Amino acid sequence: MLTLDGLSKTYKTGDTALSDVTLSVPKGQIIGLIGPSGAGKSTLIRCINRLVEPTSGKIMLGDVNLASLGKSDLRQQRRRIGMIFQEYALVERLTVMENVLSGRLGYVPFWRSFLRRFPATDIQRAYQLLDRVGLMEHADKRADALSGGQRQRVGIARALAQGPELLLVDEPTASLDPKTSRQIMRLLTEICSERGLPAIVNIHDVPLAQQFMQRIVGLRAGRVVFDGPPDMLTREA
Ligand code: ADP
Ligand code: ADP
Protein backbone atom coordinates (compact mmCIF):
# COMPACT_ATOMS: atom_id res chain seq x y z
CA MET A 1 0.00 0.00 0.00
CA LEU A 2 2.52 2.66 1.16
CA THR A 3 6.21 1.88 0.85
CA LEU A 4 9.01 4.25 1.73
CA ASP A 5 12.29 3.22 0.17
CA GLY A 6 15.52 4.86 1.28
CA LEU A 7 13.79 8.10 2.24
CA SER A 8 16.22 10.81 3.31
CA LYS A 9 15.87 14.48 4.12
CA THR A 10 18.56 17.03 4.76
CA TYR A 11 17.27 20.57 5.32
CA LYS A 12 19.00 23.58 3.77
CA THR A 13 20.39 24.34 7.21
CA GLY A 14 22.39 21.10 7.00
CA ASP A 15 20.21 19.26 9.54
CA THR A 16 19.71 15.66 8.45
CA ALA A 17 16.22 14.81 9.68
CA LEU A 18 15.82 11.43 7.93
CA SER A 19 18.51 8.94 6.86
CA ASP A 20 17.58 6.10 4.57
CA VAL A 21 14.18 5.24 6.04
CA THR A 22 12.64 2.13 4.53
CA LEU A 23 9.17 1.17 5.71
CA SER A 24 6.07 -0.60 4.40
CA VAL A 25 2.57 0.10 5.65
CA PRO A 26 0.17 -2.63 4.53
CA LYS A 27 -3.56 -2.10 4.10
CA GLY A 28 -5.37 -1.78 7.40
CA GLN A 29 -2.29 -1.35 9.54
CA ILE A 30 -1.96 1.49 12.03
CA ILE A 31 1.58 2.51 12.82
CA GLY A 32 2.54 4.63 15.81
CA LEU A 33 5.63 6.71 15.14
CA ILE A 34 7.57 7.42 18.33
CA GLY A 35 10.93 8.92 19.21
CA PRO A 36 12.48 11.83 21.09
CA SER A 37 11.98 15.42 19.98
CA GLY A 38 14.05 16.09 16.85
CA ALA A 39 14.06 12.40 15.81
CA GLY A 40 12.42 13.19 12.47
CA LYS A 41 8.79 12.17 13.11
CA SER A 42 7.20 15.35 11.74
CA THR A 43 9.60 15.39 8.82
CA LEU A 44 8.68 11.79 7.96
CA ILE A 45 4.94 12.53 8.04
CA ARG A 46 5.38 15.73 6.02
CA CYS A 47 7.65 14.12 3.41
CA ILE A 48 5.03 11.52 2.54
CA ASN A 49 2.65 14.09 1.05
CA ARG A 50 5.55 16.40 0.21
CA LEU A 51 4.70 19.27 2.49
CA VAL A 52 8.44 18.81 3.01
CA GLU A 53 10.47 17.87 -0.08
CA PRO A 54 12.49 14.68 0.46
CA THR A 55 16.16 14.84 -0.56
CA SER A 56 16.14 11.29 -1.93
CA GLY A 57 14.22 8.05 -1.84
CA LYS A 58 10.94 6.67 -3.10
CA ILE A 59 7.44 7.15 -1.68
CA MET A 60 5.27 4.51 -3.34
CA LEU A 61 1.52 4.87 -2.78
CA GLY A 62 0.27 1.86 -4.71
CA ASP A 63 1.99 2.16 -8.09
CA VAL A 64 2.69 5.88 -7.89
CA ASN A 65 6.00 7.28 -6.69
CA LEU A 66 4.91 10.49 -4.95
CA ALA A 67 8.53 11.62 -4.69
CA SER A 68 8.89 12.04 -8.46
CA LEU A 69 5.63 13.85 -9.27
CA GLY A 70 5.33 17.35 -10.73
CA LYS A 71 3.09 19.96 -9.10
CA SER A 72 -0.20 19.22 -10.88
CA ASP A 73 0.10 15.43 -10.56
CA LEU A 74 0.98 15.89 -6.91
CA ARG A 75 -2.18 17.91 -6.29
CA GLN A 76 -4.24 15.04 -7.72
CA GLN A 77 -2.40 12.37 -5.73
CA ARG A 78 -2.61 14.26 -2.44
CA ARG A 79 -6.35 13.62 -2.47
CA ARG A 80 -5.55 10.00 -1.74
CA ILE A 81 -4.02 10.99 1.59
CA GLY A 82 -6.01 12.30 4.56
CA MET A 83 -4.28 14.54 7.10
CA ILE A 84 -5.15 15.03 10.75
CA PHE A 85 -3.30 17.72 12.71
CA GLN A 86 -2.42 18.50 16.31
CA GLU A 87 -4.16 21.89 16.25
CA TYR A 88 -7.08 20.53 14.17
CA ALA A 89 -6.69 23.20 11.44
CA LEU A 90 -10.43 23.78 11.24
CA VAL A 91 -11.92 26.89 9.67
CA GLU A 92 -13.32 28.59 12.77
CA ARG A 93 -16.04 30.62 11.10
CA LEU A 94 -17.47 27.61 9.24
CA THR A 95 -19.84 25.06 10.69
CA VAL A 96 -18.89 21.52 11.59
CA MET A 97 -20.66 20.25 8.48
CA GLU A 98 -18.93 22.81 6.25
CA ASN A 99 -15.55 21.85 7.67
CA VAL A 100 -16.21 18.18 6.95
CA LEU A 101 -17.29 18.92 3.38
CA SER A 102 -14.21 21.05 2.77
CA GLY A 103 -12.29 17.76 3.08
CA ARG A 104 -14.27 16.41 0.15
CA LEU A 105 -13.57 19.58 -1.79
CA GLY A 106 -9.84 19.51 -1.09
CA TYR A 107 -9.67 23.24 -0.38
CA VAL A 108 -11.41 25.83 1.77
CA PRO A 109 -14.10 27.73 -0.11
CA PHE A 110 -14.39 31.47 0.43
CA TRP A 111 -18.03 31.83 -0.51
CA ARG A 112 -20.86 31.56 1.99
CA SER A 113 -23.34 28.70 2.24
CA PHE A 114 -21.42 26.47 -0.12
CA LEU A 115 -23.36 23.47 1.19
CA ARG A 116 -25.88 23.94 -1.61
CA ARG A 117 -23.20 23.16 -4.19
CA PHE A 118 -22.77 19.61 -2.97
CA PRO A 119 -24.84 16.73 -4.33
CA ALA A 120 -27.20 15.16 -1.78
CA THR A 121 -25.08 11.99 -1.70
CA ASP A 122 -22.04 13.96 -0.45
CA ILE A 123 -24.10 15.64 2.25
CA GLN A 124 -25.62 12.32 3.29
CA ARG A 125 -22.16 10.77 3.46
CA ALA A 126 -20.88 13.68 5.56
CA TYR A 127 -23.78 13.19 8.01
CA GLN A 128 -22.89 9.51 8.26
CA LEU A 129 -19.32 10.48 9.12
CA LEU A 130 -20.48 12.99 11.71
CA ASP A 131 -22.67 10.31 13.21
CA ARG A 132 -19.71 7.92 13.33
CA VAL A 133 -17.54 10.43 15.20
CA GLY A 134 -20.41 11.30 17.57
CA LEU A 135 -21.09 14.85 16.37
CA MET A 136 -24.43 14.50 14.61
CA GLU A 137 -26.19 17.02 16.86
CA HIS A 138 -23.37 19.55 16.42
CA ALA A 139 -23.43 19.61 12.60
CA ASP A 140 -24.61 23.21 12.38
CA LYS A 141 -22.46 24.67 15.15
CA ARG A 142 -19.49 26.83 14.28
CA ALA A 143 -16.15 25.12 14.75
CA ASP A 144 -15.06 27.71 17.31
CA ALA A 145 -17.94 26.67 19.60
CA LEU A 146 -16.51 23.17 20.13
CA SER A 147 -14.24 21.63 22.74
CA GLY A 148 -10.80 20.30 21.79
CA GLY A 149 -11.96 16.70 21.63
CA GLN A 150 -14.92 17.65 19.47
CA ARG A 151 -12.65 19.63 17.16
CA GLN A 152 -10.42 16.65 16.65
CA ARG A 153 -13.50 14.55 15.84
CA VAL A 154 -14.29 17.07 13.12
CA GLY A 155 -10.69 16.75 11.93
CA ILE A 156 -11.13 12.99 11.67
CA ALA A 157 -14.47 13.26 9.83
CA ARG A 158 -13.01 15.82 7.43
CA ALA A 159 -10.05 13.58 6.59
CA LEU A 160 -12.41 10.64 5.97
CA ALA A 161 -14.78 12.73 3.82
CA GLN A 162 -12.13 12.95 1.15
CA GLY A 163 -12.19 9.14 0.83
CA PRO A 164 -8.48 8.63 1.53
CA GLU A 165 -6.41 5.47 1.03
CA LEU A 166 -4.00 6.50 3.76
CA LEU A 167 -4.19 8.68 6.86
CA LEU A 168 -1.27 10.77 8.11
CA VAL A 169 -1.82 11.90 11.66
CA ASP A 170 0.50 14.40 13.33
CA GLU A 171 0.31 14.38 17.16
CA PRO A 172 -3.50 14.20 17.23
CA THR A 173 -3.80 14.33 21.01
CA ALA A 174 -0.98 16.73 21.92
CA SER A 175 -3.49 19.47 22.78
CA LEU A 176 -5.93 17.21 24.66
CA ASP A 177 -6.24 15.98 28.24
CA PRO A 178 -5.44 12.30 28.95
CA LYS A 179 -9.04 11.07 29.03
CA THR A 180 -9.99 12.83 25.81
CA SER A 181 -6.73 11.63 24.24
CA ARG A 182 -7.70 8.02 24.89
CA GLN A 183 -11.18 8.59 23.47
CA ILE A 184 -9.78 10.14 20.30
CA MET A 185 -7.18 7.40 19.90
CA ARG A 186 -9.83 4.72 20.36
CA LEU A 187 -12.12 6.36 17.80
CA LEU A 188 -9.31 6.78 15.29
CA THR A 189 -8.02 3.22 15.56
CA GLU A 190 -11.54 1.74 15.46
CA ILE A 191 -12.41 3.67 12.31
CA CYS A 192 -9.17 2.65 10.61
CA SER A 193 -9.80 -1.02 11.45
CA GLU A 194 -13.40 -0.88 10.25
CA ARG A 195 -12.32 0.51 6.90
CA GLY A 196 -9.02 -1.29 6.47
CA LEU A 197 -7.49 2.17 6.26
CA PRO A 198 -3.74 2.33 6.89
CA ALA A 199 -2.46 5.16 9.08
CA ILE A 200 0.78 6.58 10.36
CA VAL A 201 0.33 8.37 13.65
CA ASN A 202 3.05 10.63 15.05
CA ILE A 203 2.43 10.07 18.72
CA HIS A 204 4.38 11.80 21.44
CA ASP A 205 2.88 9.79 24.26
CA VAL A 206 4.52 6.35 24.33
CA PRO A 207 2.04 4.65 26.73
CA LEU A 208 -0.80 5.84 24.50
CA ALA A 209 1.00 4.39 21.47
CA GLN A 210 1.46 1.09 23.27
CA GLN A 211 -2.18 0.94 24.24
CA PHE A 212 -3.64 1.63 20.81
CA MET A 213 -1.15 0.92 18.03
CA GLN A 214 -0.71 -2.46 16.32
CA ARG A 215 2.82 -1.65 15.28
CA ILE A 216 5.33 0.84 16.58
CA VAL A 217 8.16 2.39 14.62
CA GLY A 218 10.79 4.16 16.70
CA LEU A 219 12.90 6.89 15.16
CA ARG A 220 16.12 8.26 16.55
CA ALA A 221 18.29 10.82 14.79
CA GLY A 222 16.43 10.17 11.54
CA ARG A 223 16.82 6.40 11.53
CA VAL A 224 14.43 3.56 12.29
CA VAL A 225 15.70 2.01 15.53
CA PHE A 226 12.65 -0.08 16.41
CA ASP A 227 9.92 -1.70 14.34
CA GLY A 228 7.58 -4.17 15.95
CA PRO A 229 4.51 -4.82 18.09
CA PRO A 230 3.95 -2.70 21.23
CA ASP A 231 4.77 -5.49 23.70
CA MET A 232 8.26 -5.91 22.17
CA LEU A 233 8.90 -2.26 22.91
CA THR A 234 8.23 -2.81 26.62
CA ARG A 235 10.86 -5.54 26.74
CA GLU A 236 13.43 -3.40 24.94
CA ALA A 237 12.92 -0.38 27.20
P1 ADP B 1 7.49 19.87 16.95
O1 ADP B 1 7.56 20.17 18.42
O2 ADP B 1 6.10 19.69 16.40
O3 ADP B 1 8.44 18.80 16.50
P2 ADP B 1 9.27 22.03 16.47
O4 ADP B 1 9.07 22.94 17.63
O5 ADP B 1 10.45 21.12 16.41
O6 ADP B 1 7.94 21.21 16.21
O7 ADP B 1 9.28 22.91 15.14
C1 ADP B 1 8.28 23.86 14.85
C2 ADP B 1 8.43 24.30 13.39
O8 ADP B 1 9.75 24.74 13.13
C3 ADP B 1 8.18 23.16 12.43
O9 ADP B 1 7.51 23.68 11.29
C4 ADP B 1 9.55 22.67 12.04
O10 ADP B 1 9.57 22.13 10.74
C5 ADP B 1 10.37 23.94 12.13
N1 ADP B 1 11.75 23.68 12.58
C6 ADP B 1 12.14 22.80 13.51
N2 ADP B 1 13.47 22.81 13.65
C7 ADP B 1 13.93 23.74 12.78
C8 ADP B 1 15.23 24.24 12.48
N3 ADP B 1 16.33 23.75 13.03
N4 ADP B 1 15.32 25.21 11.56
C9 ADP B 1 14.23 25.71 10.96
N5 ADP B 1 12.97 25.27 11.23
C10 ADP B 1 12.82 24.31 12.12
P1 ADP C 1 10.33 15.40 15.54
O1 ADP C 1 9.03 15.56 14.85
O2 ADP C 1 10.67 13.97 15.81
O3 ADP C 1 10.46 16.26 16.74
P2 ADP C 1 11.42 16.90 13.31
O4 ADP C 1 11.09 16.17 12.07
O5 ADP C 1 10.60 18.09 13.70
O6 ADP C 1 11.50 15.85 14.51
O7 ADP C 1 12.93 17.37 13.25
C1 ADP C 1 14.00 16.51 12.85
C2 ADP C 1 15.28 17.34 12.67
O8 ADP C 1 15.13 18.20 11.57
C3 ADP C 1 15.62 18.22 13.85
O9 ADP C 1 17.02 18.27 13.93
C4 ADP C 1 15.05 19.57 13.45
O10 ADP C 1 15.74 20.62 14.05
C5 ADP C 1 15.25 19.56 11.95
N1 ADP C 1 14.24 20.35 11.24
C6 ADP C 1 12.90 20.17 11.27
N2 ADP C 1 12.28 21.06 10.50
C7 ADP C 1 13.24 21.83 9.95
C8 ADP C 1 13.25 22.92 9.04
N3 ADP C 1 12.10 23.42 8.54
N4 ADP C 1 14.44 23.47 8.70
C9 ADP C 1 15.57 22.96 9.20
N5 ADP C 1 15.66 21.93 10.05
C10 ADP C 1 14.51 21.38 10.42
Tab-separated table of C-alpha atoms and ligand atoms in Angstrom:
chain	number	residue	atom	x	y	z
A	1	MET	CA	0.000	0.000	0.000
A	2	LEU	CA	2.516	2.656	1.161
A	3	THR	CA	6.211	1.880	0.848
A	4	LEU	CA	9.013	4.255	1.730
A	5	ASP	CA	12.286	3.224	0.170
A	6	GLY	CA	15.520	4.855	1.279
A	7	LEU	CA	13.788	8.096	2.238
A	8	SER	CA	16.220	10.815	3.309
A	9	LYS	CA	15.872	14.475	4.119
A	10	THR	CA	18.565	17.031	4.760
A	11	TYR	CA	17.274	20.565	5.325
A	12	LYS	CA	18.995	23.583	3.767
A	13	THR	CA	20.389	24.343	7.214
A	14	GLY	CA	22.388	21.097	6.999
A	15	ASP	CA	20.213	19.258	9.536
A	16	THR	CA	19.706	15.664	8.450
A	17	ALA	CA	16.216	14.809	9.681
A	18	LEU	CA	15.821	11.426	7.928
A	19	SER	CA	18.509	8.942	6.862
A	20	ASP	CA	17.582	6.101	4.572
A	21	VAL	CA	14.178	5.238	6.042
A	22	THR	CA	12.638	2.135	4.531
A	23	LEU	CA	9.170	1.166	5.709
A	24	SER	CA	6.074	-0.600	4.397
A	25	VAL	CA	2.575	0.101	5.647
A	26	PRO	CA	0.167	-2.628	4.526
A	27	LYS	CA	-3.560	-2.100	4.102
A	28	GLY	CA	-5.373	-1.783	7.401
A	29	GLN	CA	-2.285	-1.354	9.541
A	30	ILE	CA	-1.962	1.490	12.026
A	31	ILE	CA	1.581	2.507	12.819
A	32	GLY	CA	2.543	4.628	15.808
A	33	LEU	CA	5.632	6.710	15.138
A	34	ILE	CA	7.571	7.424	18.325
A	35	GLY	CA	10.935	8.925	19.214
A	36	PRO	CA	12.477	11.830	21.095
A	37	SER	CA	11.981	15.421	19.980
A	38	GLY	CA	14.045	16.086	16.854
A	39	ALA	CA	14.059	12.395	15.810
A	40	GLY	CA	12.418	13.190	12.470
A	41	LYS	CA	8.793	12.173	13.108
A	42	SER	CA	7.195	15.350	11.737
A	43	THR	CA	9.596	15.386	8.817
A	44	LEU	CA	8.677	11.791	7.963
A	45	ILE	CA	4.945	12.534	8.043
A	46	ARG	CA	5.377	15.727	6.017
A	47	CYS	CA	7.651	14.117	3.407
A	48	ILE	CA	5.027	11.520	2.543
A	49	ASN	CA	2.655	14.090	1.046
A	50	ARG	CA	5.554	16.398	0.210
A	51	LEU	CA	4.702	19.271	2.491
A	52	VAL	CA	8.438	18.811	3.007
A	53	GLU	CA	10.470	17.873	-0.082
A	54	PRO	CA	12.491	14.684	0.458
A	55	THR	CA	16.158	14.842	-0.560
A	56	SER	CA	16.143	11.293	-1.926
A	57	GLY	CA	14.221	8.046	-1.836
A	58	LYS	CA	10.941	6.669	-3.101
A	59	ILE	CA	7.440	7.147	-1.684
A	60	MET	CA	5.274	4.512	-3.336
A	61	LEU	CA	1.523	4.870	-2.776
A	62	GLY	CA	0.267	1.863	-4.713
A	63	ASP	CA	1.994	2.156	-8.095
A	64	VAL	CA	2.695	5.876	-7.892
A	65	ASN	CA	6.002	7.280	-6.690
A	66	LEU	CA	4.909	10.485	-4.952
A	67	ALA	CA	8.531	11.624	-4.690
A	68	SER	CA	8.885	12.044	-8.456
A	69	LEU	CA	5.631	13.855	-9.274
A	70	GLY	CA	5.335	17.347	-10.726
A	71	LYS	CA	3.090	19.955	-9.101
A	72	SER	CA	-0.196	19.217	-10.876
A	73	ASP	CA	0.097	15.431	-10.557
A	74	LEU	CA	0.976	15.885	-6.908
A	75	ARG	CA	-2.182	17.914	-6.293
A	76	GLN	CA	-4.238	15.037	-7.718
A	77	GLN	CA	-2.404	12.369	-5.734
A	78	ARG	CA	-2.612	14.259	-2.443
A	79	ARG	CA	-6.348	13.624	-2.473
A	80	ARG	CA	-5.551	10.002	-1.743
A	81	ILE	CA	-4.016	10.993	1.591
A	82	GLY	CA	-6.014	12.295	4.559
A	83	MET	CA	-4.275	14.536	7.096
A	84	ILE	CA	-5.151	15.031	10.754
A	85	PHE	CA	-3.302	17.722	12.714
A	86	GLN	CA	-2.423	18.498	16.315
A	87	GLU	CA	-4.155	21.888	16.250
A	88	TYR	CA	-7.075	20.528	14.172
A	89	ALA	CA	-6.687	23.197	11.437
A	90	LEU	CA	-10.429	23.781	11.237
A	91	VAL	CA	-11.922	26.889	9.674
A	92	GLU	CA	-13.318	28.589	12.769
A	93	ARG	CA	-16.044	30.618	11.096
A	94	LEU	CA	-17.467	27.614	9.243
A	95	THR	CA	-19.845	25.060	10.695
A	96	VAL	CA	-18.890	21.518	11.585
A	97	MET	CA	-20.664	20.251	8.478
A	98	GLU	CA	-18.926	22.806	6.254
A	99	ASN	CA	-15.551	21.848	7.667
A	100	VAL	CA	-16.210	18.180	6.951
A	101	LEU	CA	-17.291	18.918	3.376
A	102	SER	CA	-14.205	21.047	2.773
A	103	GLY	CA	-12.286	17.762	3.080
A	104	ARG	CA	-14.266	16.407	0.151
A	105	LEU	CA	-13.567	19.576	-1.791
A	106	GLY	CA	-9.844	19.507	-1.092
A	107	TYR	CA	-9.668	23.241	-0.377
A	108	VAL	CA	-11.407	25.825	1.774
A	109	PRO	CA	-14.101	27.727	-0.112
A	110	PHE	CA	-14.393	31.472	0.427
A	111	TRP	CA	-18.027	31.827	-0.510
A	112	ARG	CA	-20.857	31.558	1.994
A	113	SER	CA	-23.343	28.696	2.244
A	114	PHE	CA	-21.423	26.470	-0.116
A	115	LEU	CA	-23.361	23.466	1.192
A	116	ARG	CA	-25.877	23.943	-1.615
A	117	ARG	CA	-23.197	23.163	-4.186
A	118	PHE	CA	-22.767	19.614	-2.968
A	119	PRO	CA	-24.843	16.727	-4.329
A	120	ALA	CA	-27.196	15.159	-1.783
A	121	THR	CA	-25.081	11.991	-1.699
A	122	ASP	CA	-22.038	13.965	-0.454
A	123	ILE	CA	-24.104	15.637	2.255
A	124	GLN	CA	-25.615	12.323	3.289
A	125	ARG	CA	-22.161	10.773	3.462
A	126	ALA	CA	-20.884	13.684	5.559
A	127	TYR	CA	-23.779	13.195	8.007
A	128	GLN	CA	-22.888	9.514	8.258
A	129	LEU	CA	-19.316	10.475	9.121
A	130	LEU	CA	-20.478	12.994	11.707
A	131	ASP	CA	-22.672	10.312	13.211
A	132	ARG	CA	-19.714	7.923	13.332
A	133	VAL	CA	-17.537	10.428	15.199
A	134	GLY	CA	-20.411	11.305	17.567
A	135	LEU	CA	-21.091	14.854	16.370
A	136	MET	CA	-24.430	14.496	14.608
A	137	GLU	CA	-26.195	17.021	16.859
A	138	HIS	CA	-23.375	19.552	16.419
A	139	ALA	CA	-23.433	19.609	12.602
A	140	ASP	CA	-24.607	23.214	12.379
A	141	LYS	CA	-22.457	24.666	15.145
A	142	ARG	CA	-19.494	26.833	14.280
A	143	ALA	CA	-16.145	25.121	14.749
A	144	ASP	CA	-15.059	27.712	17.313
A	145	ALA	CA	-17.939	26.670	19.604
A	146	LEU	CA	-16.514	23.172	20.130
A	147	SER	CA	-14.236	21.630	22.742
A	148	GLY	CA	-10.796	20.304	21.791
A	149	GLY	CA	-11.958	16.701	21.631
A	150	GLN	CA	-14.923	17.649	19.469
A	151	ARG	CA	-12.654	19.631	17.158
A	152	GLN	CA	-10.422	16.646	16.647
A	153	ARG	CA	-13.501	14.550	15.841
A	154	VAL	CA	-14.292	17.067	13.124
A	155	GLY	CA	-10.689	16.746	11.932
A	156	ILE	CA	-11.135	12.985	11.667
A	157	ALA	CA	-14.466	13.261	9.832
A	158	ARG	CA	-13.007	15.817	7.426
A	159	ALA	CA	-10.047	13.585	6.588
A	160	LEU	CA	-12.409	10.644	5.971
A	161	ALA	CA	-14.775	12.728	3.823
A	162	GLN	CA	-12.135	12.947	1.147
A	163	GLY	CA	-12.191	9.137	0.826
A	164	PRO	CA	-8.478	8.628	1.534
A	165	GLU	CA	-6.409	5.474	1.027
A	166	LEU	CA	-3.997	6.504	3.762
A	167	LEU	CA	-4.186	8.682	6.864
A	168	LEU	CA	-1.268	10.773	8.111
A	169	VAL	CA	-1.820	11.896	11.655
A	170	ASP	CA	0.505	14.397	13.330
A	171	GLU	CA	0.312	14.384	17.159
A	172	PRO	CA	-3.496	14.197	17.233
A	173	THR	CA	-3.800	14.328	21.010
A	174	ALA	CA	-0.982	16.725	21.922
A	175	SER	CA	-3.491	19.470	22.781
A	176	LEU	CA	-5.932	17.213	24.661
A	177	ASP	CA	-6.241	15.981	28.244
A	178	PRO	CA	-5.442	12.297	28.951
A	179	LYS	CA	-9.041	11.069	29.032
A	180	THR	CA	-9.993	12.834	25.812
A	181	SER	CA	-6.735	11.634	24.237
A	182	ARG	CA	-7.702	8.025	24.888
A	183	GLN	CA	-11.183	8.585	23.473
A	184	ILE	CA	-9.780	10.137	20.297
A	185	MET	CA	-7.182	7.405	19.896
A	186	ARG	CA	-9.828	4.724	20.361
A	187	LEU	CA	-12.116	6.355	17.800
A	188	LEU	CA	-9.306	6.784	15.288
A	189	THR	CA	-8.019	3.223	15.555
A	190	GLU	CA	-11.536	1.740	15.457
A	191	ILE	CA	-12.411	3.673	12.314
A	192	CYS	CA	-9.166	2.648	10.607
A	193	SER	CA	-9.803	-1.017	11.453
A	194	GLU	CA	-13.404	-0.879	10.251
A	195	ARG	CA	-12.319	0.514	6.900
A	196	GLY	CA	-9.019	-1.294	6.474
A	197	LEU	CA	-7.493	2.171	6.263
A	198	PRO	CA	-3.738	2.329	6.891
A	199	ALA	CA	-2.462	5.159	9.076
A	200	ILE	CA	0.784	6.583	10.357
A	201	VAL	CA	0.326	8.373	13.649
A	202	ASN	CA	3.051	10.625	15.046
A	203	ILE	CA	2.425	10.070	18.719
A	204	HIS	CA	4.380	11.802	21.435
A	205	ASP	CA	2.879	9.793	24.263
A	206	VAL	CA	4.523	6.346	24.327
A	207	PRO	CA	2.042	4.646	26.734
A	208	LEU	CA	-0.798	5.837	24.502
A	209	ALA	CA	1.000	4.393	21.466
A	210	GLN	CA	1.459	1.090	23.274
A	211	GLN	CA	-2.184	0.940	24.244
A	212	PHE	CA	-3.641	1.630	20.813
A	213	MET	CA	-1.151	0.921	18.025
A	214	GLN	CA	-0.706	-2.458	16.317
A	215	ARG	CA	2.818	-1.649	15.282
A	216	ILE	CA	5.330	0.837	16.578
A	217	VAL	CA	8.155	2.395	14.624
A	218	GLY	CA	10.785	4.158	16.702
A	219	LEU	CA	12.901	6.886	15.159
A	220	ARG	CA	16.122	8.261	16.552
A	221	ALA	CA	18.290	10.820	14.786
A	222	GLY	CA	16.426	10.171	11.540
A	223	ARG	CA	16.821	6.395	11.526
A	224	VAL	CA	14.428	3.557	12.292
A	225	VAL	CA	15.698	2.011	15.526
A	226	PHE	CA	12.649	-0.084	16.407
A	227	ASP	CA	9.919	-1.702	14.338
A	228	GLY	CA	7.578	-4.174	15.953
A	229	PRO	CA	4.506	-4.823	18.086
A	230	PRO	CA	3.951	-2.699	21.233
A	231	ASP	CA	4.772	-5.492	23.696
A	232	MET	CA	8.256	-5.909	22.170
A	233	LEU	CA	8.901	-2.257	22.907
A	234	THR	CA	8.231	-2.813	26.617
A	235	ARG	CA	10.858	-5.540	26.739
A	236	GLU	CA	13.425	-3.404	24.942
A	237	ALA	CA	12.915	-0.383	27.199
B	1	ADP	P1	7.493	19.875	16.946
B	1	ADP	O1	7.561	20.171	18.420
B	1	ADP	O2	6.103	19.692	16.400
B	1	ADP	O3	8.441	18.803	16.500
B	1	ADP	P2	9.269	22.034	16.467
B	1	ADP	O4	9.067	22.940	17.627
B	1	ADP	O5	10.454	21.124	16.409
B	1	ADP	O6	7.936	21.208	16.210
B	1	ADP	O7	9.280	22.907	15.137
B	1	ADP	C1	8.277	23.862	14.849
B	1	ADP	C2	8.425	24.297	13.395
B	1	ADP	O8	9.754	24.740	13.126
B	1	ADP	C3	8.183	23.162	12.430
B	1	ADP	O9	7.510	23.678	11.288
B	1	ADP	C4	9.548	22.666	12.044
B	1	ADP	O10	9.567	22.131	10.737
B	1	ADP	C5	10.374	23.940	12.133
B	1	ADP	N1	11.749	23.677	12.575
B	1	ADP	C6	12.139	22.798	13.508
B	1	ADP	N2	13.471	22.806	13.655
B	1	ADP	C7	13.930	23.738	12.784
B	1	ADP	C8	15.225	24.237	12.476
B	1	ADP	N3	16.328	23.747	13.025
B	1	ADP	N4	15.324	25.209	11.555
B	1	ADP	C9	14.229	25.705	10.961
B	1	ADP	N5	12.971	25.274	11.230
B	1	ADP	C10	12.822	24.307	12.121
B	2	ADP	P1	10.332	15.398	15.535
B	2	ADP	O1	9.035	15.564	14.852
B	2	ADP	O2	10.666	13.966	15.813
B	2	ADP	O3	10.463	16.255	16.744
B	2	ADP	P2	11.423	16.895	13.311
B	2	ADP	O4	11.088	16.171	12.074
B	2	ADP	O5	10.604	18.093	13.697
B	2	ADP	O6	11.498	15.855	14.515
B	2	ADP	O7	12.927	17.369	13.245
B	2	ADP	C1	14.005	16.508	12.853
B	2	ADP	C2	15.284	17.339	12.672
B	2	ADP	O8	15.126	18.201	11.568
B	2	ADP	C3	15.620	18.218	13.850
B	2	ADP	O9	17.024	18.273	13.926
B	2	ADP	C4	15.049	19.575	13.449
B	2	ADP	O10	15.742	20.624	14.052
B	2	ADP	C5	15.249	19.562	11.952
B	2	ADP	N1	14.237	20.353	11.243
B	2	ADP	C6	12.900	20.170	11.274
B	2	ADP	N2	12.277	21.061	10.497
B	2	ADP	C7	13.243	21.828	9.949
B	2	ADP	C8	13.249	22.923	9.042
B	2	ADP	N3	12.100	23.418	8.536
B	2	ADP	N4	14.439	23.468	8.699
B	2	ADP	C9	15.569	22.965	9.198
B	2	ADP	N5	15.662	21.928	10.049
B	2	ADP	C10	14.507	21.381	10.424
